[in-house]
Amino acid sequence: MAVTLAELIATPRLDLRLVGSAPGDTAADIQWVAVTELADPTPFLSGGEILLTTGLRQKTGEAQRDFVRRAHQAGVLAIGFGSGLSHQSVPGALIEEADKHYLPVFEVPYPTPFMAIGKLVADALSADHYANLERLLKSHQILASALLSDGGLESMLQKLSTMLGAGLELTQYGACVHRTPEVPGEGDSWEEVAISTGMKDRTTLRIHRPYAADGIVNYAQSLISLELNNQARHRQTQRQIAGQVLDDIIRGNLAGPEAQARLHAAGMTSTGRHAILLVEAGPSDRRSLPALPLPPALQDCASATLGERLAVIVNGAVAERARTLGSYLERAGIDAAVGQGGSYAHAGGLRWSYFEAREALSRGERLNAPERLSLTSLLLASEDVPLADLAAEALDPLSGFDRQHDADLMRTLDSYLQLDGSVAAVAAAMGLHRNTVRYRLSQITDLTGYDPAVTADRVHLWLALAVRRLQSPEDTEYTRQDRRRQPLPRRRP
C-alpha cells in the first residue's frame, strides 16, 4: 500500500520530526518525493508530493516565505527541510508561512539522506502498483471465465456489477438487454460508457455512481464488444440458414413432414399457429437487419433473412408482438416498416402468412395489419406466372411518361382504382378538376392500351399495380411516402 505522511513521519529509522502547528492532511497517500534547491520549483511539481529541500537558495525570510507560497500553490502534501547544511534548523519564517497555509513541515536530520525517504515512498508505491496489477489480472480472469461459462454475457455483467459495487445496465439499439438486480431507481446518477461494436447500435454500458473504478471497466468494454460481435455474426449465419428453409417453403418446394423437419433443424418450430412479421428497412438501414437483435420481448421468436427483409416468426398475441417490434425499430432509429401476416397452423401456413405480410408492406405505414389472402398474393406464390413482366408491360409507359412530363398518371391510376372508378372521388382526393381526371384517364388508355373504365382492363391494371408494389416497391412511382401524404380508402375492384 502507498505510504501516508503520518506513516512516513512515524518511521523510526528516518528520525523525522514535525515542526510548526499546521495539521495538514497527514492521512493522504504520498504520490511522489521531489528534491529541489530551486527558488521556484513549481514547473516540476504535479501535486501530492513531499517536497524536500535544504534551503540552499532561501537565505532570507522573504525567500523562505515565497518558497512556501509557491509549494502550496503547486499542491504539495508537505515540505521536508533538511537541517545541518544550509541551515542548522528549520527557519522560523518558513514555518510561520507554512502554518498560514496549513502546510505541514517536517525536519529531516542531517544523518538521514533524502534518498532514504525517496526509496521508502518508491517501494511503497511499487508494491501498491503490483498489488493493483495482480488484482486487475485476477478480475480479468474472473470476467473472462464468466463470459465463457454457460451464463455468457449476463453472468459476466453480474460479476462486473459485484466488482464495481454498482448496478449496471447494458443497452443496444435503444433497448435494455441486461440489467442487474441492484439497479437503483429513477433520478440517480449514471456514468455512460460507449461500447464499440462496428455497428450503428449505440451500445452503452451504464454504471451507477459511485463505483470502485480500478481499470476493470476498460477490460469489460473489450469483452462486451467481442461478445456482441460474436452474437451478431452467429445471428446473421443462423438467419441465413433459416431463410433458405423458409424460402423453399414460400416457393412451394418444401411441404409436409420434410418442411417440419427442416424447420426444426434450423431452430424453428411449425407446431401450433404461427404468423410472420416481415421487416423492410430503408436503403440506409438495410444492412442492419441481418444481425439486428430482437427486442427482449421477442427473444423466444425465430427469425430469418429473406432477401433484404427480416422475417420474424411469432405466435400468441401476434398484433401485440408486431407493435412491440415496430416500437423497438422506431426507438432504435431504424427506418423500417413491419408487415403483419395472418396466423396459420403447420409449416404450409407460413407460406400464406408471408404473402399476407408482404402485401401488407405495400401500404407503407410503419405498422401494417394483414388482410385475408388476395388473388395477387396467391398468384405471387407461383413463379411460373410472369407477373413482373406483365406489370412492366402495362405500367412502364406510364412511369416513363411521368418521369418526362411530371404528369402524375401512376398516382392518378392508383387513386382511380382504389376509389372504385369514381372520377368525382379522385378529383376530390387529389385536388383536381374532374375534366383533368378524365383527361389523364384517356392518356392512360392511349399509353397502355388498357381502359380503366372497362372491367377486364381495370382488373389487369389493378393487379399490375399491386404486383409492382409487392415485388419492388422502391421502383414504383406511387411510393410509400406518397401514400402517407395522400391516404386513400383501401377497396378492391
Short mmCIF file of C-alpha atoms in Angstrom, two decimals:
data_model
loop_
_atom_site.label_atom_id
_atom_site.label_comp_id
_atom_site.label_asym_id
_atom_site.label_seq_id
_atom_site.Cartn_x
_atom_site.Cartn_y
_atom_site.Cartn_z
CA MET A 1 0.00 0.00 0.00
CA ALA A 2 1.10 3.60 -0.59
CA VAL A 3 2.57 5.33 2.44
CA THR A 4 0.86 8.29 4.13
CA LEU A 5 2.57 11.34 5.59
CA ALA A 6 1.73 10.15 9.11
CA GLU A 7 3.32 6.75 8.39
CA LEU A 8 6.40 8.40 6.90
CA ILE A 9 6.89 10.62 9.96
CA ALA A 10 6.41 7.63 12.24
CA THR A 11 9.12 5.53 10.53
CA PRO A 12 11.74 5.08 13.33
CA ARG A 13 14.87 4.77 11.19
CA LEU A 14 14.27 8.11 9.48
CA ASP A 15 14.04 10.12 12.71
CA LEU A 16 11.74 12.74 11.13
CA ARG A 17 10.04 15.39 13.27
CA LEU A 18 7.02 17.60 12.54
CA VAL A 19 7.59 21.28 13.24
CA GLY A 20 5.09 24.11 13.33
CA SER A 21 1.38 23.84 14.10
CA ALA A 22 -0.13 23.19 10.64
CA PRO A 23 -2.25 19.99 10.87
CA GLY A 24 -2.34 19.29 7.13
CA ASP A 25 -3.64 16.06 5.60
CA THR A 26 -1.34 13.51 7.23
CA ALA A 27 -3.65 10.64 6.18
CA ALA A 28 -3.28 11.31 2.46
CA ASP A 29 -1.14 8.97 0.35
CA ILE A 30 2.19 10.41 -0.79
CA GLN A 31 2.25 10.47 -4.61
CA TRP A 32 5.96 11.06 -5.00
CA VAL A 33 9.08 12.66 -3.47
CA ALA A 34 10.63 15.72 -5.12
CA VAL A 35 14.02 17.12 -4.15
CA THR A 36 14.81 20.71 -5.11
CA GLU A 37 17.12 23.59 -4.35
CA LEU A 38 15.38 25.93 -6.79
CA ALA A 39 13.79 29.15 -5.63
CA ASP A 40 10.73 28.28 -7.79
CA PRO A 41 10.23 24.50 -8.16
CA THR A 42 6.59 24.75 -9.38
CA PRO A 43 7.33 23.81 -13.05
CA PHE A 44 8.48 20.40 -11.83
CA LEU A 45 5.66 19.65 -9.40
CA SER A 46 2.33 17.91 -10.12
CA GLY A 47 0.70 17.91 -6.67
CA GLY A 48 0.56 15.37 -3.87
CA GLU A 49 4.36 15.20 -3.46
CA ILE A 50 6.64 15.54 -0.48
CA LEU A 51 8.98 18.45 -1.32
CA LEU A 52 12.47 18.06 0.16
CA THR A 53 14.99 20.93 0.33
CA THR A 54 18.00 22.09 2.35
CA GLY A 55 17.11 25.79 1.78
CA LEU A 56 20.29 26.49 -0.20
CA ARG A 57 18.65 29.42 -2.04
CA GLN A 58 16.44 30.52 0.85
CA LYS A 59 18.78 32.81 2.72
CA THR A 60 16.25 35.49 3.63
CA GLY A 61 12.90 35.32 5.33
CA GLU A 62 11.16 36.70 2.24
CA ALA A 63 12.73 33.98 0.06
CA GLN A 64 11.62 31.32 2.56
CA ARG A 65 8.06 32.67 2.61
CA ASP A 66 7.95 32.86 -1.19
CA PHE A 67 9.14 29.22 -1.43
CA VAL A 68 6.30 28.07 0.85
CA ARG A 69 3.70 30.02 -1.12
CA ARG A 70 4.85 28.50 -4.39
CA ALA A 71 4.87 25.00 -2.90
CA HIS A 72 1.34 25.48 -1.59
CA GLN A 73 0.11 26.70 -4.98
CA ALA A 74 1.62 23.60 -6.61
CA GLY A 75 -0.38 21.36 -4.26
CA VAL A 76 2.48 19.66 -2.42
CA LEU A 77 1.49 17.49 0.51
CA ALA A 78 4.26 18.65 2.89
CA ILE A 79 7.72 20.21 2.98
CA GLY A 80 10.67 18.27 4.34
CA PHE A 81 13.51 20.58 5.39
CA GLY A 82 17.00 19.10 5.70
CA SER A 83 18.89 20.65 8.64
CA GLY A 84 22.61 20.75 9.28
CA LEU A 85 23.71 22.06 5.88
CA SER A 86 22.49 25.49 4.70
CA HIS A 87 20.54 25.93 7.94
CA GLN A 88 21.12 24.37 11.35
CA SER A 89 17.36 24.14 11.89
CA VAL A 90 14.15 24.84 10.02
CA PRO A 91 13.87 28.64 9.54
CA GLY A 92 11.12 30.32 11.55
CA ALA A 93 9.83 32.36 8.61
CA LEU A 94 9.30 29.16 6.63
CA ILE A 95 7.39 27.54 9.50
CA GLU A 96 5.28 30.63 10.09
CA GLU A 97 4.28 30.91 6.38
CA ALA A 98 3.54 27.17 6.19
CA ASP A 99 1.23 27.41 9.23
CA LYS A 100 -0.73 30.14 7.42
CA HIS A 101 -1.39 27.77 4.54
CA TYR A 102 -1.95 24.68 6.72
CA LEU A 103 1.03 23.08 5.03
CA PRO A 104 2.85 20.52 7.22
CA VAL A 105 6.64 20.91 7.61
CA PHE A 106 8.93 18.24 9.00
CA GLU A 107 12.63 18.38 9.80
CA VAL A 108 14.99 15.88 8.18
CA PRO A 109 18.08 15.50 10.40
CA TYR A 110 21.50 15.58 8.83
CA PRO A 111 22.18 11.80 9.22
CA THR A 112 19.00 10.97 7.25
CA PRO A 113 19.63 11.14 3.49
CA PHE A 114 16.86 12.35 1.22
CA MET A 115 17.40 9.17 -0.78
CA ALA A 116 16.17 7.06 2.13
CA ILE A 117 12.86 8.95 2.16
CA GLY A 118 12.53 8.64 -1.63
CA LYS A 119 13.27 4.90 -1.56
CA LEU A 120 10.70 4.23 1.16
CA VAL A 121 7.97 6.06 -0.78
CA ALA A 122 9.00 4.47 -4.12
CA ASP A 123 8.97 0.96 -2.61
CA ALA A 124 5.51 1.56 -1.17
CA LEU A 125 4.18 2.88 -4.50
CA SER A 126 5.74 -0.04 -6.37
CA ALA A 127 4.18 -2.57 -4.00
CA ASP A 128 0.83 -0.85 -4.35
CA HIS A 129 1.14 -0.86 -8.14
CA TYR A 130 1.91 -4.58 -8.29
CA ALA A 131 -0.93 -5.34 -5.90
CA ASN A 132 -3.29 -3.41 -8.19
CA LEU A 133 -1.96 -5.31 -11.22
CA GLU A 134 -2.49 -8.65 -9.51
CA ARG A 135 -6.00 -7.66 -8.51
CA LEU A 136 -6.73 -6.43 -12.03
CA LEU A 137 -5.40 -9.61 -13.66
CA LYS A 138 -7.47 -11.70 -11.29
CA SER A 139 -10.53 -9.61 -12.16
CA HIS A 140 -9.78 -10.13 -15.86
CA GLN A 141 -9.70 -13.89 -15.34
CA ILE A 142 -12.97 -13.83 -13.42
CA LEU A 143 -14.76 -11.81 -16.12
CA ALA A 144 -13.36 -13.91 -18.98
CA SER A 145 -14.31 -17.16 -17.21
CA ALA A 146 -17.81 -15.86 -16.55
CA LEU A 147 -18.23 -14.88 -20.21
CA LEU A 148 -17.11 -18.33 -21.39
CA SER A 149 -19.41 -20.08 -18.94
CA ASP A 150 -22.98 -21.15 -19.65
CA GLY A 151 -24.17 -17.81 -18.27
CA GLY A 152 -22.34 -15.90 -21.02
CA LEU A 153 -22.67 -12.13 -21.16
CA GLU A 154 -25.29 -11.99 -18.42
CA SER A 155 -23.02 -13.85 -16.00
CA MET A 156 -20.05 -11.62 -16.86
CA LEU A 157 -22.03 -8.43 -16.28
CA GLN A 158 -23.25 -9.75 -12.94
CA LYS A 159 -19.63 -10.38 -11.90
CA LEU A 160 -18.67 -6.90 -13.06
CA SER A 161 -21.50 -5.40 -11.05
CA THR A 162 -20.21 -7.17 -7.94
CA MET A 163 -16.64 -5.98 -8.54
CA LEU A 164 -17.70 -2.37 -9.01
CA GLY A 165 -20.24 -2.45 -6.21
CA ALA A 166 -22.73 -0.77 -8.50
CA GLY A 167 -25.78 -1.54 -10.63
CA LEU A 168 -25.31 -1.95 -14.38
CA GLU A 169 -27.49 -1.58 -17.44
CA LEU A 170 -26.46 -2.58 -20.96
CA THR A 171 -28.45 -1.06 -23.82
CA GLN A 172 -28.29 -1.83 -27.54
CA TYR A 173 -30.38 -0.19 -30.25
CA GLY A 174 -32.09 1.80 -27.52
CA ALA A 175 -33.36 -1.32 -25.70
CA CYS A 176 -32.11 -2.67 -22.39
CA VAL A 177 -30.51 -6.09 -22.99
CA HIS A 178 -29.32 -6.61 -19.42
CA ARG A 179 -29.98 -5.01 -16.06
CA THR A 180 -28.52 -6.17 -12.77
CA PRO A 181 -30.91 -6.58 -9.81
CA GLU A 182 -29.08 -3.81 -7.93
CA VAL A 183 -30.05 -1.10 -10.45
CA PRO A 184 -31.39 1.85 -8.42
CA GLY A 185 -34.49 3.87 -9.18
CA GLU A 186 -35.06 6.81 -11.45
CA GLY A 187 -33.18 10.05 -10.96
CA ASP A 188 -29.89 8.55 -9.75
CA SER A 189 -26.50 9.42 -11.22
CA TRP A 190 -25.14 7.23 -14.01
CA GLU A 191 -21.94 7.10 -15.99
CA GLU A 192 -22.38 6.03 -19.61
CA VAL A 193 -19.58 4.04 -21.22
CA ALA A 194 -19.77 3.61 -25.01
CA ILE A 195 -19.19 0.10 -26.37
CA SER A 196 -17.69 -0.01 -29.86
CA THR A 197 -19.13 -2.85 -31.99
CA GLY A 198 -18.65 -1.56 -35.52
CA MET A 199 -22.45 -1.35 -35.92
CA LYS A 200 -24.89 1.53 -35.65
CA ASP A 201 -26.33 0.04 -32.48
CA ARG A 202 -25.46 2.75 -29.91
CA THR A 203 -24.41 0.10 -27.39
CA THR A 204 -23.88 1.70 -23.98
CA LEU A 205 -22.87 0.32 -20.58
CA ARG A 206 -24.49 2.45 -17.87
CA ILE A 207 -22.86 2.27 -14.42
CA HIS A 208 -24.49 3.66 -11.31
CA ARG A 209 -22.32 6.14 -9.43
CA PRO A 210 -20.38 5.97 -7.22
CA TYR A 211 -18.44 2.82 -8.06
CA ALA A 212 -14.97 1.43 -7.43
CA ALA A 213 -13.22 2.20 -10.73
CA ASP A 214 -9.82 0.49 -10.94
CA GLY A 215 -9.37 -0.11 -14.66
CA ILE A 216 -11.59 -3.17 -14.90
CA VAL A 217 -14.23 -1.24 -16.85
CA ASN A 218 -11.87 -0.83 -19.82
CA TYR A 219 -11.33 -4.58 -19.98
CA ALA A 220 -15.07 -5.18 -19.65
CA GLN A 221 -15.65 -2.85 -22.62
CA SER A 222 -13.46 -5.07 -24.79
CA LEU A 223 -15.16 -8.27 -23.63
CA ILE A 224 -18.65 -6.88 -24.21
CA SER A 225 -17.69 -5.62 -27.67
CA LEU A 226 -16.19 -9.00 -28.60
CA GLU A 227 -19.22 -10.93 -27.33
CA LEU A 228 -21.77 -8.70 -29.06
CA ASN A 229 -19.89 -9.04 -32.35
CA ASN A 230 -19.81 -12.82 -31.93
CA GLN A 231 -23.54 -12.82 -31.25
CA ALA A 232 -24.18 -10.66 -34.32
CA ARG A 233 -22.19 -13.00 -36.60
CA HIS A 234 -23.92 -16.05 -35.14
CA ARG A 235 -27.33 -14.40 -35.54
CA GLN A 236 -26.57 -13.49 -39.15
CA THR A 237 -25.48 -17.05 -40.01
CA GLN A 238 -28.50 -18.63 -38.32
CA ARG A 239 -30.86 -16.29 -40.15
CA GLN A 240 -29.30 -17.14 -43.48
CA ILE A 241 -29.81 -20.86 -42.84
CA ALA A 242 -33.37 -20.32 -41.62
CA GLY A 243 -34.05 -18.05 -44.59
CA GLN A 244 -33.10 -20.80 -47.05
CA VAL A 245 -35.60 -23.15 -45.45
CA LEU A 246 -38.33 -20.53 -45.28
CA ASP A 247 -37.68 -19.53 -48.89
CA ASP A 248 -38.19 -23.15 -50.04
CA ILE A 249 -41.50 -23.28 -48.16
CA ILE A 250 -42.64 -19.96 -49.65
CA ARG A 251 -41.76 -21.11 -53.18
CA GLY A 252 -43.70 -24.33 -52.66
CA ASN A 253 -40.57 -26.52 -52.94
CA LEU A 254 -40.90 -27.84 -49.40
CA ALA A 255 -44.01 -29.07 -47.60
CA GLY A 256 -45.36 -31.60 -45.13
CA PRO A 257 -43.15 -33.62 -42.76
CA GLU A 258 -39.99 -32.66 -44.68
CA ALA A 259 -40.76 -28.98 -44.16
CA GLN A 260 -41.33 -29.56 -40.45
CA ALA A 261 -38.04 -31.44 -40.14
CA ARG A 262 -36.10 -28.73 -41.96
CA LEU A 263 -37.71 -26.01 -39.84
CA HIS A 264 -36.80 -27.86 -36.65
CA ALA A 265 -33.19 -28.33 -37.83
CA ALA A 266 -32.94 -24.58 -38.50
CA GLY A 267 -34.15 -23.75 -34.98
CA MET A 268 -37.76 -23.01 -35.94
CA THR A 269 -40.94 -24.83 -34.95
CA SER A 270 -44.07 -25.48 -37.01
CA THR A 271 -46.31 -26.69 -34.18
CA GLY A 272 -49.29 -24.55 -33.26
CA ARG A 273 -50.36 -21.40 -35.06
CA HIS A 274 -47.68 -19.01 -36.28
CA ALA A 275 -47.52 -15.73 -38.12
CA ILE A 276 -44.75 -13.90 -39.95
CA LEU A 277 -43.77 -10.32 -39.22
CA LEU A 278 -41.87 -9.00 -42.21
CA VAL A 279 -39.49 -6.06 -41.71
CA GLU A 280 -38.46 -3.89 -44.63
CA ALA A 281 -35.88 -1.19 -43.93
CA GLY A 282 -34.99 1.93 -45.87
CA PRO A 283 -31.82 1.97 -48.03
CA SER A 284 -29.61 3.35 -45.24
CA ASP A 285 -30.69 0.70 -42.70
CA ARG A 286 -31.00 -2.49 -44.76
CA ARG A 287 -27.54 -3.69 -43.79
CA SER A 288 -28.55 -3.62 -40.12
CA LEU A 289 -31.35 -6.20 -40.46
CA PRO A 290 -29.35 -9.48 -40.85
CA ALA A 291 -27.60 -9.01 -37.49
CA LEU A 292 -30.24 -6.91 -35.71
CA PRO A 293 -31.02 -8.34 -32.23
CA LEU A 294 -34.69 -8.77 -31.46
CA PRO A 295 -36.15 -6.84 -28.51
CA PRO A 296 -36.25 -8.71 -25.18
CA ALA A 297 -40.00 -9.39 -25.53
CA LEU A 298 -39.34 -11.30 -28.79
CA GLN A 299 -36.26 -13.26 -27.74
CA ASP A 300 -38.27 -16.50 -27.93
CA CYS A 301 -39.12 -15.92 -31.60
CA ALA A 302 -37.24 -17.41 -34.54
CA SER A 303 -36.06 -15.10 -37.31
CA ALA A 304 -34.74 -15.41 -40.85
CA THR A 305 -33.45 -13.22 -43.66
CA LEU A 306 -35.39 -13.28 -46.94
CA GLY A 307 -33.50 -11.18 -49.46
CA GLU A 308 -33.18 -7.75 -47.87
CA ARG A 309 -36.08 -8.31 -45.47
CA LEU A 310 -36.14 -9.76 -41.97
CA ALA A 311 -38.84 -12.31 -41.15
CA VAL A 312 -39.79 -12.89 -37.51
CA ILE A 313 -41.96 -15.93 -36.76
CA VAL A 314 -44.28 -15.25 -33.82
CA ASN A 315 -47.15 -16.96 -32.07
CA GLY A 316 -49.65 -15.93 -29.43
CA ALA A 317 -50.60 -12.25 -29.38
CA VAL A 318 -49.44 -11.50 -32.94
CA ALA A 319 -50.75 -7.93 -33.12
CA GLU A 320 -49.17 -7.04 -29.78
CA ARG A 321 -45.83 -8.51 -30.85
CA ALA A 322 -46.00 -6.59 -34.12
CA ARG A 323 -46.49 -3.36 -32.17
CA THR A 324 -43.57 -4.29 -29.90
CA LEU A 325 -41.32 -4.86 -32.92
CA GLY A 326 -42.44 -1.63 -34.59
CA SER A 327 -41.82 0.44 -31.44
CA TYR A 328 -38.40 -1.19 -30.99
CA LEU A 329 -37.35 -0.32 -34.54
CA GLU A 330 -38.52 3.27 -34.11
CA ARG A 331 -36.62 3.71 -30.82
CA ALA A 332 -33.56 2.17 -32.44
CA GLY A 333 -33.66 4.87 -35.11
CA ILE A 334 -34.14 2.32 -37.91
CA ASP A 335 -36.29 3.49 -40.82
CA ALA A 336 -38.35 0.36 -41.32
CA ALA A 337 -41.90 -0.85 -41.84
CA VAL A 338 -43.45 -4.01 -40.38
CA GLY A 339 -45.90 -6.09 -42.39
CA GLN A 340 -48.02 -8.47 -40.32
CA GLY A 341 -49.22 -11.78 -41.75
CA GLY A 342 -52.12 -13.87 -40.57
CA SER A 343 -51.77 -16.69 -38.05
CA TYR A 344 -51.90 -20.22 -39.50
CA ALA A 345 -51.13 -23.77 -38.38
CA HIS A 346 -48.49 -26.12 -39.82
CA ALA A 347 -45.47 -25.32 -42.00
CA GLY A 348 -47.58 -24.51 -45.06
CA GLY A 349 -49.30 -21.75 -43.14
CA LEU A 350 -46.03 -19.83 -43.02
CA ARG A 351 -46.27 -19.52 -46.81
CA TRP A 352 -49.62 -17.78 -46.74
CA SER A 353 -48.64 -15.65 -43.76
CA TYR A 354 -45.57 -14.47 -45.65
CA PHE A 355 -47.57 -13.32 -48.68
CA GLU A 356 -50.05 -11.53 -46.46
CA ALA A 357 -47.21 -9.76 -44.64
CA ARG A 358 -45.57 -8.87 -47.95
CA GLU A 359 -48.76 -7.42 -49.36
CA ALA A 360 -49.37 -5.53 -46.10
CA LEU A 361 -45.95 -3.87 -46.50
CA SER A 362 -47.13 -2.25 -49.73
CA ARG A 363 -49.32 0.08 -47.66
CA GLY A 364 -46.18 1.85 -46.49
CA GLU A 365 -47.05 2.52 -42.85
CA ARG A 366 -44.67 1.75 -40.01
CA LEU A 367 -47.05 -0.99 -38.87
CA ASN A 368 -49.27 -2.74 -41.42
CA ALA A 369 -52.01 -5.14 -40.31
CA PRO A 370 -52.90 -8.14 -42.50
CA GLU A 371 -55.90 -8.69 -44.72
CA ARG A 372 -57.20 -12.03 -45.94
CA LEU A 373 -55.28 -13.65 -48.79
CA SER A 374 -55.84 -11.89 -52.10
CA LEU A 375 -55.64 -13.18 -55.64
CA THR A 376 -52.45 -11.15 -56.05
CA SER A 377 -50.77 -12.92 -53.14
CA LEU A 378 -51.78 -16.34 -54.44
CA LEU A 379 -50.51 -15.53 -57.93
CA LEU A 380 -47.19 -14.48 -56.44
CA ALA A 381 -46.87 -17.91 -54.85
CA SER A 382 -46.20 -19.32 -58.31
CA GLU A 383 -43.01 -18.37 -60.08
CA ASP A 384 -44.31 -19.78 -63.35
CA VAL A 385 -46.53 -16.73 -63.88
CA PRO A 386 -44.52 -13.80 -65.38
CA LEU A 387 -46.23 -11.23 -63.19
CA ALA A 388 -43.37 -8.74 -63.20
CA ASP A 389 -43.24 -8.77 -67.00
CA LEU A 390 -47.00 -8.32 -67.27
CA ALA A 391 -46.88 -5.42 -64.80
CA ALA A 392 -44.00 -3.80 -66.66
CA GLU A 393 -45.81 -4.12 -70.00
CA ALA A 394 -48.81 -2.25 -68.57
CA LEU A 395 -47.11 0.31 -66.32
CA ASP A 396 -43.71 1.17 -67.81
CA PRO A 397 -45.24 3.51 -70.41
CA LEU A 398 -46.97 5.42 -67.59
CA SER A 399 -43.92 5.65 -65.33
CA GLY A 400 -41.76 6.74 -68.26
CA PHE A 401 -44.27 9.42 -69.25
CA ASP A 402 -44.45 10.64 -65.63
CA ARG A 403 -40.67 10.99 -65.43
CA GLN A 404 -40.53 13.04 -68.61
CA HIS A 405 -43.60 15.23 -68.10
CA ASP A 406 -44.32 15.11 -64.34
CA ALA A 407 -47.84 14.02 -65.32
CA ASP A 408 -48.71 12.04 -62.17
CA LEU A 409 -50.51 9.37 -64.22
CA MET A 410 -49.42 6.48 -61.99
CA ARG A 411 -50.82 8.15 -58.90
CA THR A 412 -54.00 9.09 -60.72
CA LEU A 413 -54.47 5.49 -61.85
CA ASP A 414 -53.89 4.14 -58.36
CA SER A 415 -56.33 6.64 -56.88
CA TYR A 416 -58.95 5.81 -59.54
CA LEU A 417 -58.69 2.06 -58.85
CA GLN A 418 -58.69 2.44 -55.07
CA LEU A 419 -61.79 4.66 -55.22
CA ASP A 420 -63.82 2.20 -57.29
CA GLY A 421 -63.58 4.19 -60.52
CA SER A 422 -65.22 7.34 -59.20
CA VAL A 423 -63.96 10.36 -61.11
CA ALA A 424 -65.54 12.72 -58.59
CA ALA A 425 -63.86 10.97 -55.65
CA VAL A 426 -60.46 11.04 -57.39
CA ALA A 427 -60.83 14.73 -58.17
CA ALA A 428 -61.68 15.49 -54.53
CA ALA A 429 -58.86 13.29 -53.14
CA MET A 430 -56.20 14.75 -55.47
CA GLY A 431 -57.48 18.32 -55.55
CA LEU A 432 -58.10 18.24 -59.33
CA HIS A 433 -60.92 19.24 -61.64
CA ARG A 434 -62.99 16.33 -62.89
CA ASN A 435 -62.12 17.10 -66.51
CA THR A 436 -58.42 16.89 -65.58
CA VAL A 437 -59.01 13.42 -64.14
CA ARG A 438 -60.90 12.34 -67.30
CA TYR A 439 -58.10 13.70 -69.49
CA ARG A 440 -55.49 11.76 -67.50
CA LEU A 441 -57.56 8.57 -67.76
CA SER A 442 -57.67 8.99 -71.54
CA GLN A 443 -53.89 9.42 -71.56
CA ILE A 444 -53.55 6.19 -69.55
CA THR A 445 -55.69 4.38 -72.12
CA ASP A 446 -53.65 5.76 -75.02
CA LEU A 447 -50.27 4.90 -73.44
CA THR A 448 -51.07 1.42 -72.11
CA GLY A 449 -53.81 0.14 -74.38
CA TYR A 450 -55.88 -0.64 -71.27
CA ASP A 451 -59.00 1.37 -70.49
CA PRO A 452 -59.55 1.79 -66.70
CA ALA A 453 -63.27 2.18 -67.34
CA VAL A 454 -63.50 -1.37 -68.77
CA THR A 455 -63.82 -4.05 -66.09
CA ALA A 456 -61.33 -6.53 -67.58
CA ASP A 457 -58.77 -3.79 -68.23
CA ARG A 458 -59.36 -2.32 -64.78
CA VAL A 459 -58.60 -5.68 -63.11
CA HIS A 460 -55.45 -6.04 -65.19
CA LEU A 461 -54.20 -2.59 -64.22
CA TRP A 462 -55.08 -3.10 -60.54
CA LEU A 463 -53.14 -6.39 -60.46
CA ALA A 464 -50.21 -4.76 -62.24
CA LEU A 465 -50.00 -2.01 -59.61
CA ALA A 466 -50.37 -4.47 -56.74
CA VAL A 467 -47.71 -6.81 -58.14
CA ARG A 468 -45.24 -3.98 -58.66
CA ARG A 469 -45.72 -2.75 -55.09
CA LEU A 470 -45.21 -6.25 -53.73
CA GLN A 471 -42.20 -7.24 -55.82
CA SER A 472 -40.27 -3.96 -55.93
CA PRO A 473 -41.99 -1.16 -54.00
CA GLU A 474 -38.93 1.06 -54.32
CA ASP A 475 -39.38 1.12 -58.13
CA THR A 476 -42.98 2.35 -58.17
CA GLU A 477 -43.84 5.98 -58.80
CA TYR A 478 -46.53 5.81 -56.14
CA THR A 479 -44.08 5.38 -53.26
CA ARG A 480 -44.57 4.79 -49.57
CA GLN A 481 -44.09 8.47 -48.84
CA ASP A 482 -46.74 9.38 -51.45
CA ARG A 483 -49.24 7.05 -49.86
CA ARG A 484 -48.64 8.56 -46.42
CA ARG A 485 -49.11 12.02 -47.83
CA GLN A 486 -52.34 11.13 -49.66
CA PRO A 487 -54.21 8.41 -47.71
CA LEU A 488 -56.93 6.69 -49.70
CA PRO A 489 -59.62 4.13 -48.74
CA ARG A 490 -58.44 0.63 -49.48
CA ARG A 491 -61.09 -1.10 -51.60
CA ARG A 492 -60.85 -3.93 -54.07
CA PRO A 493 -62.42 -3.75 -57.57
#
